[in-house]
Amino acid sequence: MKQRSVLVVLFDGIQSLDVTGPMEVFAGASRFPEVSYELRTASLDGAPVRTSSGLTLVPDGTLADAGRPHTLLVPGGQGTRAPDPALVDWLRTHGPDPERLVSVCSGALLLAAAGQLDGHRATTHWNVCDHLARSYPAVEVDPEPIFVRDGRIATSAGVTAGIDLALALVEEDHGRDVALTVARHLVVFLRRPGNQAQFSAQLTAQTARREPLRAVQHWITEHPGEDLSVDALAARARLSPRHFARAFQTETGMTPGRYVDRVRLEQARRLLEDTTDGVAGIARACGYGTPEAMRRAFVKALDTAPAEYRRRFTSRPAGEPSVRPGTTDSLGH
């Protein structure tokens, strides 16, 4: 059994969930007899750190004494806004050492300040993507995905995306079954692929100001299998099709057709991930009409077919009941 060490860097102003989320994933995987992650936390001087929420985290030791880990994980938080220069220097010196260099949320700012992301594709929390791109032009910033892998370097968006990335790393180390079992035990009932956008369709689009348009937005989300043509939606909003299309784009930032496409794709992904419904039935329920139409939409948006998507990202083994939010499993989580 190969043991992999994971060192988590701590500093004042850190976001606690950026630390505990990934650590719970690695700790959960270590419950398998064939899996072993040695988890350690360290700060510059070994002193406790204060998180952005007011919690105090006590590290296992100093960064100087931490040794060379297999995976070095740098969380984010308010402390990345004006980082300790000594911490940046430590990352500049020791960032090249581990086999994997990982950041969660705005931890990417620390890696970039230390020069570790130069020439690499990376992401971070949507709110700091522009800052990362402006401040570090040598970094190829992609604001869309929830996490990005570029060789030995992995970066993720905020909080829950760190859990998704940690699950992907466990899958890389120990296989899909281990990663999906950990996801179920943590009740992460929809394990997301890295190329999933940071926002859902409803969050990506602005909420319309006018009630008829806002009501249509909600209706689209709740009825993806209905007729969602511009004519049908305009009639629901009691506007002419031309006026509706123009107003919808003005107020939401995207065309009605693009919004409908995103809602349908999201719903289809959820049903593939969390149910045993057949592809044909999902295609009808989500408004695609035929499996072939849904396949084309998946290939265009995700570069994978629905059946392959289900195989790779389903949240339970075939035949096992779906895990729903708020449920528990046999390990007592």
mmCIF file of C-alpha atoms in Angstrom, residues 19-323:
data_model
loop_
_atom_site.group_PDB
_atom_site.id
_atom_site.type_symbol
_atom_site.label_atom_id
_atom_site.label_comp_id
_atom_site.label_asym_id
_atom_site.label_seq_id
_atom_site.Cartn_x
_atom_site.Cartn_y
_atom_site.Cartn_z
ATOM 1 C CA VAL A 19 -9.150 23.292 4.836
ATOM 2 C CA THR A 20 -11.684 20.900 6.286
ATOM 3 C CA GLY A 21 -13.527 20.037 3.057
ATOM 4 C CA PRO A 22 -10.576 18.467 1.222
ATOM 5 C CA MET A 23 -9.180 16.976 4.446
ATOM 6 C CA GLU A 24 -12.473 15.171 5.095
ATOM 7 C CA VAL A 25 -12.276 13.692 1.584
ATOM 8 C CA PHE A 26 -8.742 12.378 2.091
ATOM 9 C CA ALA A 27 -9.559 11.175 5.616
ATOM 10 C CA GLY A 28 -12.677 9.410 4.327
ATOM 11 C CA ALA A 29 -10.680 7.647 1.640
ATOM 12 C CA SER A 30 -8.172 6.482 4.263
ATOM 13 C CA ARG A 31 -10.903 4.378 5.893
ATOM 14 C CA PHE A 32 -10.405 1.907 3.067
ATOM 15 C CA PRO A 33 -7.813 -0.739 3.989
ATOM 16 C CA GLU A 34 -5.915 -0.265 0.731
ATOM 17 C CA VAL A 35 -5.805 3.558 1.003
ATOM 18 C CA SER A 36 -3.551 5.693 3.171
ATOM 19 C CA TYR A 37 -3.209 9.464 3.245
ATOM 20 C CA GLU A 38 -0.994 11.046 5.881
ATOM 21 C CA LEU A 39 -2.631 14.397 6.621
ATOM 22 C CA ARG A 40 -0.645 17.213 8.187
ATOM 23 C CA THR A 41 -1.218 20.927 8.670
ATOM 24 C CA ALA A 42 1.506 23.516 9.150
ATOM 25 C CA SER A 43 1.886 27.257 9.528
ATOM 26 C CA LEU A 44 5.026 29.311 9.131
ATOM 27 C CA ASP A 45 5.900 29.325 12.832
ATOM 28 C CA GLY A 46 3.683 26.472 14.013
ATOM 29 C CA ALA A 47 1.400 28.870 15.888
ATOM 30 C CA PRO A 48 -2.414 28.588 15.784
ATOM 31 C CA VAL A 49 -4.143 30.586 13.050
ATOM 32 C CA ARG A 50 -7.422 32.463 13.121
ATOM 33 C CA THR A 51 -9.827 31.662 10.301
ATOM 34 C CA SER A 52 -12.012 34.219 8.552
ATOM 35 C CA SER A 53 -15.023 32.892 10.475
ATOM 36 C CA GLY A 54 -13.301 33.278 13.851
ATOM 37 C CA LEU A 55 -12.339 29.643 14.401
ATOM 38 C CA THR A 56 -8.846 28.842 15.610
ATOM 39 C CA LEU A 57 -6.927 26.051 13.872
ATOM 40 C CA VAL A 58 -3.932 24.478 15.591
ATOM 41 C CA PRO A 59 -1.341 23.204 13.080
ATOM 42 C CA ASP A 60 0.669 20.045 13.517
ATOM 43 C CA GLY A 61 3.915 21.983 13.227
ATOM 44 C CA THR A 62 5.961 24.457 11.222
ATOM 45 C CA LEU A 63 6.352 24.535 7.480
ATOM 46 C CA ALA A 64 10.123 24.322 7.921
ATOM 47 C CA ASP A 65 9.762 20.953 9.651
ATOM 48 C CA ALA A 66 6.984 19.582 7.453
ATOM 49 C CA GLY A 67 9.212 17.791 4.964
ATOM 50 C CA ARG A 68 8.410 17.172 1.317
ATOM 51 C CA PRO A 69 4.784 16.067 0.846
ATOM 52 C CA HIS A 70 3.291 14.173 -2.035
ATOM 53 C CA THR A 71 0.513 16.791 -2.266
ATOM 54 C CA LEU A 72 0.819 20.370 -1.078
ATOM 55 C CA LEU A 73 -2.563 22.073 -0.631
ATOM 56 C CA VAL A 74 -2.943 25.843 -0.279
ATOM 57 C CA PRO A 75 -6.413 27.015 0.860
ATOM 58 C CA GLY A 76 -7.896 30.432 0.261
ATOM 59 C CA GLY A 77 -9.525 33.081 2.396
ATOM 60 C CA GLN A 78 -9.199 36.729 3.319
ATOM 61 C CA GLY A 79 -5.584 36.136 4.293
ATOM 62 C CA THR A 80 -4.640 35.855 0.627
ATOM 63 C CA ARG A 81 -5.397 39.543 0.041
ATOM 64 C CA ALA A 82 -2.255 40.758 1.808
ATOM 65 C CA PRO A 83 -0.240 37.583 2.379
ATOM 66 C CA ASP A 84 2.786 37.297 4.614
ATOM 67 C CA PRO A 85 5.832 37.770 2.349
ATOM 68 C CA ALA A 86 7.570 34.966 4.233
ATOM 69 C CA LEU A 87 4.771 32.578 3.248
ATOM 70 C CA VAL A 88 5.055 33.601 -0.402
ATOM 71 C CA ASP A 89 8.832 33.073 -0.219
ATOM 72 C CA TRP A 90 8.304 29.616 1.280
ATOM 73 C CA LEU A 91 5.913 28.690 -1.534
ATOM 74 C CA ARG A 92 8.348 30.044 -4.119
ATOM 75 C CA THR A 93 11.109 27.845 -2.713
ATOM 76 C CA HIS A 94 9.120 24.706 -1.904
ATOM 77 C CA GLY A 95 6.283 24.852 -4.433
ATOM 78 C CA PRO A 96 8.264 22.834 -7.020
ATOM 79 C CA ASP A 97 8.960 19.998 -4.549
ATOM 80 C CA PRO A 98 5.701 18.022 -4.234
ATOM 81 C CA GLU A 99 4.311 15.729 -6.921
ATOM 82 C CA ARG A 100 1.057 17.701 -6.797
ATOM 83 C CA LEU A 101 0.553 21.369 -6.038
ATOM 84 C CA VAL A 102 -3.073 22.218 -5.253
ATOM 85 C CA SER A 103 -4.992 25.370 -4.392
ATOM 86 C CA VAL A 104 -8.545 25.910 -3.226
ATOM 87 C CA CYS A 105 -10.418 29.144 -3.907
ATOM 88 C CA SER A 106 -8.207 32.243 -3.616
ATOM 89 C CA GLY A 107 -5.252 30.103 -2.600
ATOM 90 C CA ALA A 108 -4.371 30.423 -6.286
ATOM 91 C CA LEU A 109 -3.349 34.030 -5.536
ATOM 92 C CA LEU A 110 -0.637 32.759 -3.200
ATOM 93 C CA LEU A 111 0.635 30.271 -5.774
ATOM 94 C CA ALA A 112 0.635 32.975 -8.442
ATOM 95 C CA ALA A 113 2.484 35.427 -6.175
ATOM 96 C CA ALA A 114 5.112 32.733 -5.658
ATOM 97 C CA GLY A 115 5.462 32.242 -9.420
ATOM 98 C CA GLN A 116 4.120 28.698 -9.312
ATOM 99 C CA LEU A 117 1.320 29.297 -11.825
ATOM 100 C CA ASP A 118 3.375 31.058 -14.494
ATOM 101 C CA GLY A 119 2.711 29.455 -17.862
ATOM 102 C CA HIS A 120 -0.075 27.309 -16.449
ATOM 103 C CA ARG A 121 -3.844 27.272 -16.890
ATOM 104 C CA ALA A 122 -5.610 27.904 -13.594
ATOM 105 C CA THR A 123 -8.888 28.926 -12.013
ATOM 106 C CA THR A 124 -10.004 30.412 -8.718
ATOM 107 C CA HIS A 125 -13.121 31.831 -7.088
ATOM 108 C CA TRP A 126 -15.144 33.781 -9.654
ATOM 109 C CA ASN A 127 -14.857 36.943 -7.583
ATOM 110 C CA VAL A 128 -11.053 37.075 -7.867
ATOM 111 C CA CYS A 129 -10.525 35.687 -11.382
ATOM 112 C CA ASP A 130 -10.170 39.163 -12.886
ATOM 113 C CA HIS A 131 -7.732 40.172 -10.151
ATOM 114 C CA LEU A 132 -5.665 37.039 -10.726
ATOM 115 C CA ALA A 133 -5.556 37.658 -14.476
ATOM 116 C CA ARG A 134 -4.648 41.350 -14.145
ATOM 117 C CA SER A 135 -2.038 40.892 -11.436
ATOM 118 C CA TYR A 136 -0.341 37.833 -12.936
ATOM 119 C CA PRO A 137 -0.482 38.015 -16.742
ATOM 120 C CA ALA A 138 1.792 34.969 -17.041
ATOM 121 C CA VAL A 139 -1.068 32.837 -15.689
ATOM 122 C CA GLU A 140 -3.716 31.571 -18.119
ATOM 123 C CA VAL A 141 -6.850 32.203 -16.042
ATOM 124 C CA ASP A 142 -9.991 30.259 -16.918
ATOM 125 C CA PRO A 143 -12.924 31.628 -14.883
ATOM 126 C CA GLU A 144 -15.447 28.998 -15.978
ATOM 127 C CA PRO A 145 -14.535 25.545 -14.538
ATOM 128 C CA ILE A 146 -14.901 24.508 -10.916
ATOM 129 C CA PHE A 147 -11.400 23.071 -11.067
ATOM 130 C CA VAL A 148 -8.529 22.840 -13.532
ATOM 131 C CA ARG A 149 -5.729 20.280 -13.845
ATOM 132 C CA ASP A 150 -2.581 21.383 -15.654
ATOM 133 C CA GLY A 151 0.127 18.785 -15.182
ATOM 134 C CA ARG A 152 1.109 18.548 -11.524
ATOM 135 C CA ILE A 153 -0.789 21.735 -10.676
ATOM 136 C CA ALA A 154 -4.493 21.715 -9.752
ATOM 137 C CA THR A 155 -6.544 24.786 -8.882
ATOM 138 C CA SER A 156 -10.188 25.052 -7.871
ATOM 139 C CA ALA A 157 -12.962 27.567 -7.338
ATOM 140 C CA GLY A 158 -14.558 28.274 -3.972
ATOM 141 C CA VAL A 159 -15.275 25.941 -1.028
ATOM 142 C CA THR A 160 -17.300 23.045 -2.462
ATOM 143 C CA ALA A 161 -15.141 23.000 -5.588
ATOM 144 C CA GLY A 162 -12.233 22.084 -3.314
ATOM 145 C CA ILE A 163 -14.182 18.989 -2.303
ATOM 146 C CA ASP A 164 -14.810 18.141 -5.948
ATOM 147 C CA LEU A 165 -11.109 18.508 -6.716
ATOM 148 C CA ALA A 166 -10.117 16.388 -3.724
ATOM 149 C CA LEU A 167 -12.511 13.667 -4.897
ATOM 150 C CA ALA A 168 -10.923 13.818 -8.352
ATOM 151 C CA LEU A 169 -7.470 13.412 -6.798
ATOM 152 C CA VAL A 170 -8.639 10.418 -4.757
ATOM 153 C CA GLU A 171 -10.065 8.905 -7.948
ATOM 154 C CA GLU A 172 -6.722 9.479 -9.663
ATOM 155 C CA ASP A 173 -4.899 7.757 -6.804
ATOM 156 C CA HIS A 174 -7.254 4.909 -5.933
ATOM 157 C CA GLY A 175 -9.948 4.615 -8.558
ATOM 158 C CA ARG A 176 -13.505 5.645 -9.190
ATOM 159 C CA ASP A 177 -15.180 3.316 -6.678
ATOM 160 C CA VAL A 178 -13.244 4.703 -3.720
ATOM 161 C CA ALA A 179 -13.922 8.314 -4.739
ATOM 162 C CA LEU A 180 -17.635 7.755 -5.280
ATOM 163 C CA THR A 181 -18.005 5.917 -1.985
ATOM 164 C CA VAL A 182 -16.383 8.848 -0.175
ATOM 165 C CA ALA A 183 -18.742 11.210 -2.010
ATOM 166 C CA ARG A 184 -21.759 9.207 -0.835
ATOM 167 C CA HIS A 185 -20.515 9.116 2.751
ATOM 168 C CA LEU A 186 -20.124 12.882 2.726
ATOM 169 C CA VAL A 187 -23.579 13.128 1.109
ATOM 170 C CA VAL A 188 -22.023 14.903 -1.852
ATOM 171 C CA PHE A 189 -24.792 13.445 -3.958
ATOM 172 C CA LEU A 190 -23.749 15.106 -7.214
ATOM 173 C CA ARG A 191 -20.033 14.692 -7.815
ATOM 174 C CA ARG A 192 -19.179 17.313 -10.399
ATOM 175 C CA PRO A 193 -16.640 17.072 -13.208
ATOM 176 C CA GLY A 194 -13.985 19.742 -13.376
ATOM 177 C CA ASN A 195 -15.319 21.291 -16.558
ATOM 178 C CA GLN A 196 -18.651 22.105 -14.933
ATOM 179 C CA ALA A 197 -19.209 25.835 -14.774
ATOM 180 C CA GLN A 198 -18.861 27.613 -11.424
ATOM 181 C CA PHE A 199 -22.444 28.868 -11.761
ATOM 182 C CA SER A 200 -25.677 27.113 -12.547
ATOM 183 C CA ALA A 201 -27.780 28.615 -15.319
ATOM 184 C CA GLN A 202 -29.894 30.431 -12.751
ATOM 185 C CA LEU A 203 -26.830 31.985 -11.128
ATOM 186 C CA THR A 204 -24.947 32.660 -14.368
ATOM 187 C CA ALA A 205 -27.866 34.664 -15.691
ATOM 188 C CA GLN A 206 -28.907 37.794 -13.910
ATOM 189 C CA THR A 207 -32.351 37.707 -12.335
ATOM 190 C CA ALA A 208 -34.744 39.729 -14.446
ATOM 191 C CA ARG A 209 -36.057 42.884 -12.792
ATOM 192 C CA ARG A 210 -39.543 42.752 -14.250
ATOM 193 C CA GLU A 211 -41.926 40.210 -12.785
ATOM 194 C CA PRO A 212 -43.172 38.681 -16.082
ATOM 195 C CA LEU A 213 -39.609 37.895 -17.152
ATOM 196 C CA ARG A 214 -38.560 36.730 -13.693
ATOM 197 C CA ALA A 215 -41.568 34.415 -13.544
ATOM 198 C CA VAL A 216 -40.665 33.003 -16.958
ATOM 199 C CA GLN A 217 -37.129 32.290 -15.722
ATOM 200 C CA HIS A 218 -38.504 30.270 -12.818
ATOM 201 C CA TRP A 219 -40.989 28.486 -15.045
ATOM 202 C CA ILE A 220 -38.230 27.412 -17.454
ATOM 203 C CA THR A 221 -36.248 25.932 -14.569
ATOM 204 C CA GLU A 222 -39.245 24.003 -13.274
ATOM 205 C CA HIS A 223 -40.526 22.820 -16.677
ATOM 206 C CA PRO A 224 -37.531 21.956 -18.911
ATOM 207 C CA GLY A 225 -39.585 19.418 -20.858
ATOM 208 C CA GLU A 226 -42.226 21.909 -21.997
ATOM 209 C CA ASP A 227 -42.321 23.971 -25.176
ATOM 210 C CA LEU A 228 -39.707 26.624 -24.407
ATOM 211 C CA SER A 229 -39.605 28.327 -27.787
ATOM 212 C CA VAL A 230 -39.416 32.107 -27.850
ATOM 213 C CA ASP A 231 -43.013 32.261 -29.077
ATOM 214 C CA ALA A 232 -44.267 30.091 -26.202
ATOM 215 C CA LEU A 233 -42.266 31.955 -23.560
ATOM 216 C CA ALA A 234 -43.303 35.330 -24.970
ATOM 217 C CA ALA A 235 -46.941 34.299 -24.761
ATOM 218 C CA ARG A 236 -46.431 33.327 -21.114
ATOM 219 C CA ALA A 237 -44.898 36.749 -20.429
ATOM 220 C CA ARG A 238 -47.687 38.414 -22.458
ATOM 221 C CA LEU A 239 -45.174 40.123 -24.717
ATOM 222 C CA SER A 240 -44.520 39.955 -28.421
ATOM 223 C CA PRO A 241 -41.763 37.448 -29.323
ATOM 224 C CA ARG A 242 -39.451 40.213 -30.527
ATOM 225 C CA HIS A 243 -40.005 42.367 -27.435
ATOM 226 C CA PHE A 244 -39.636 39.331 -25.141
ATOM 227 C CA ALA A 245 -36.348 38.156 -26.707
ATOM 228 C CA ARG A 246 -34.841 41.635 -26.546
ATOM 229 C CA ALA A 247 -35.992 42.299 -22.964
ATOM 230 C CA PHE A 248 -34.917 38.856 -21.727
ATOM 231 C CA GLN A 249 -31.385 39.301 -23.036
ATOM 232 C CA THR A 250 -31.162 42.845 -21.720
ATOM 233 C CA GLU A 251 -32.237 41.880 -18.212
ATOM 234 C CA THR A 252 -30.537 38.470 -17.842
ATOM 235 C CA GLY A 253 -27.420 38.863 -19.954
ATOM 236 C CA MET A 254 -28.182 35.908 -22.221
ATOM 237 C CA THR A 255 -30.661 34.989 -24.928
ATOM 238 C CA PRO A 256 -33.729 32.887 -24.071
ATOM 239 C CA GLY A 257 -32.361 30.049 -26.192
ATOM 240 C CA ARG A 258 -29.041 29.970 -24.374
ATOM 241 C CA TYR A 259 -30.757 30.054 -20.993
ATOM 242 C CA VAL A 260 -33.051 27.175 -21.988
ATOM 243 C CA ASP A 261 -30.078 25.166 -23.270
ATOM 244 C CA ARG A 262 -28.242 25.569 -19.966
ATOM 245 C CA VAL A 263 -31.271 24.675 -17.854
ATOM 246 C CA ARG A 264 -31.957 21.552 -19.898
ATOM 247 C CA LEU A 265 -28.345 20.438 -19.782
ATOM 248 C CA GLU A 266 -28.172 20.910 -16.017
ATOM 249 C CA GLN A 267 -31.373 18.952 -15.454
ATOM 250 C CA ALA A 268 -30.219 16.142 -17.723
ATOM 251 C CA ARG A 269 -26.912 15.946 -15.875
ATOM 252 C CA ARG A 270 -28.664 15.767 -12.519
ATOM 253 C CA LEU A 271 -30.931 12.952 -13.688
ATOM 254 C CA LEU A 272 -28.015 11.013 -15.162
ATOM 255 C CA GLU A 273 -25.993 11.428 -11.980
ATOM 256 C CA ASP A 274 -28.663 10.759 -9.403
ATOM 257 C CA THR A 275 -31.267 8.431 -10.919
ATOM 258 C CA THR A 276 -31.426 5.176 -12.854
ATOM 259 C CA ASP A 277 -33.820 6.634 -15.435
ATOM 260 C CA GLY A 278 -33.123 5.623 -19.011
ATOM 261 C CA VAL A 279 -31.481 8.038 -21.438
ATOM 262 C CA ALA A 280 -34.592 8.138 -23.643
ATOM 263 C CA GLY A 281 -36.808 9.088 -20.708
ATOM 264 C CA ILE A 282 -34.359 11.742 -19.527
ATOM 265 C CA ALA A 283 -34.198 13.193 -23.036
ATOM 266 C CA ARG A 284 -37.989 13.552 -23.090
ATOM 267 C CA ALA A 285 -38.198 14.929 -19.536
ATOM 268 C CA CYS A 286 -35.586 17.581 -20.288
ATOM 269 C CA GLY A 287 -37.094 18.732 -23.551
ATOM 270 C CA TYR A 288 -34.605 17.185 -25.977
ATOM 271 C CA GLY A 289 -37.222 14.917 -27.492
ATOM 272 C CA THR A 290 -34.832 12.194 -28.648
ATOM 273 C CA PRO A 291 -31.680 10.593 -27.199
ATOM 274 C CA GLU A 292 -29.772 11.703 -30.304
ATOM 275 C CA ALA A 293 -30.665 15.348 -29.711
ATOM 276 C CA MET A 294 -29.511 15.073 -26.103
ATOM 277 C CA ARG A 295 -26.324 13.318 -27.210
ATOM 278 C CA ARG A 296 -25.502 16.173 -29.573
ATOM 279 C CA ALA A 297 -26.077 18.728 -26.796
ATOM 280 C CA PHE A 298 -23.794 16.815 -24.406
ATOM 281 C CA VAL A 299 -21.031 16.380 -26.968
ATOM 282 C CA LYS A 300 -21.167 20.067 -27.870
ATOM 283 C CA ALA A 301 -21.148 21.322 -24.269
ATOM 284 C CA LEU A 302 -19.157 18.639 -22.435
ATOM 285 C CA ASP A 303 -17.342 16.715 -25.165
ATOM 286 C CA THR A 304 -18.867 13.452 -23.939
ATOM 287 C CA ALA A 305 -22.007 11.426 -24.637
ATOM 288 C CA PRO A 306 -24.736 10.976 -21.967
ATOM 289 C CA ALA A 307 -23.956 7.290 -21.391
ATOM 290 C CA GLU A 308 -20.273 8.015 -20.876
ATOM 291 C CA TYR A 309 -21.126 10.964 -18.639
ATOM 292 C CA ARG A 310 -23.259 8.694 -16.447
ATOM 293 C CA ARG A 311 -20.516 6.068 -16.270
ATOM 294 C CA ARG A 312 -17.913 8.600 -15.191
ATOM 295 C CA PHE A 313 -19.931 10.821 -12.872
ATOM 296 C CA THR A 314 -22.776 8.815 -11.404
ATOM 297 C CA SER A 315 -22.914 9.155 -7.635
ATOM 298 C CA ARG A 316 -23.649 5.486 -6.825
ATOM 299 C CA PRO A 317 -22.904 2.051 -8.216
ATOM 300 C CA ALA A 318 -25.442 0.722 -10.699
ATOM 301 C CA GLY A 319 -28.491 -0.693 -8.970
ATOM 302 C CA GLU A 320 -27.888 1.070 -5.653
ATOM 303 C CA PRO A 321 -30.571 3.518 -4.489
ATOM 304 C CA SER A 322 -29.802 7.174 -5.049
ATOM 305 C CA VAL A 323 -28.379 9.127 -2.117
#
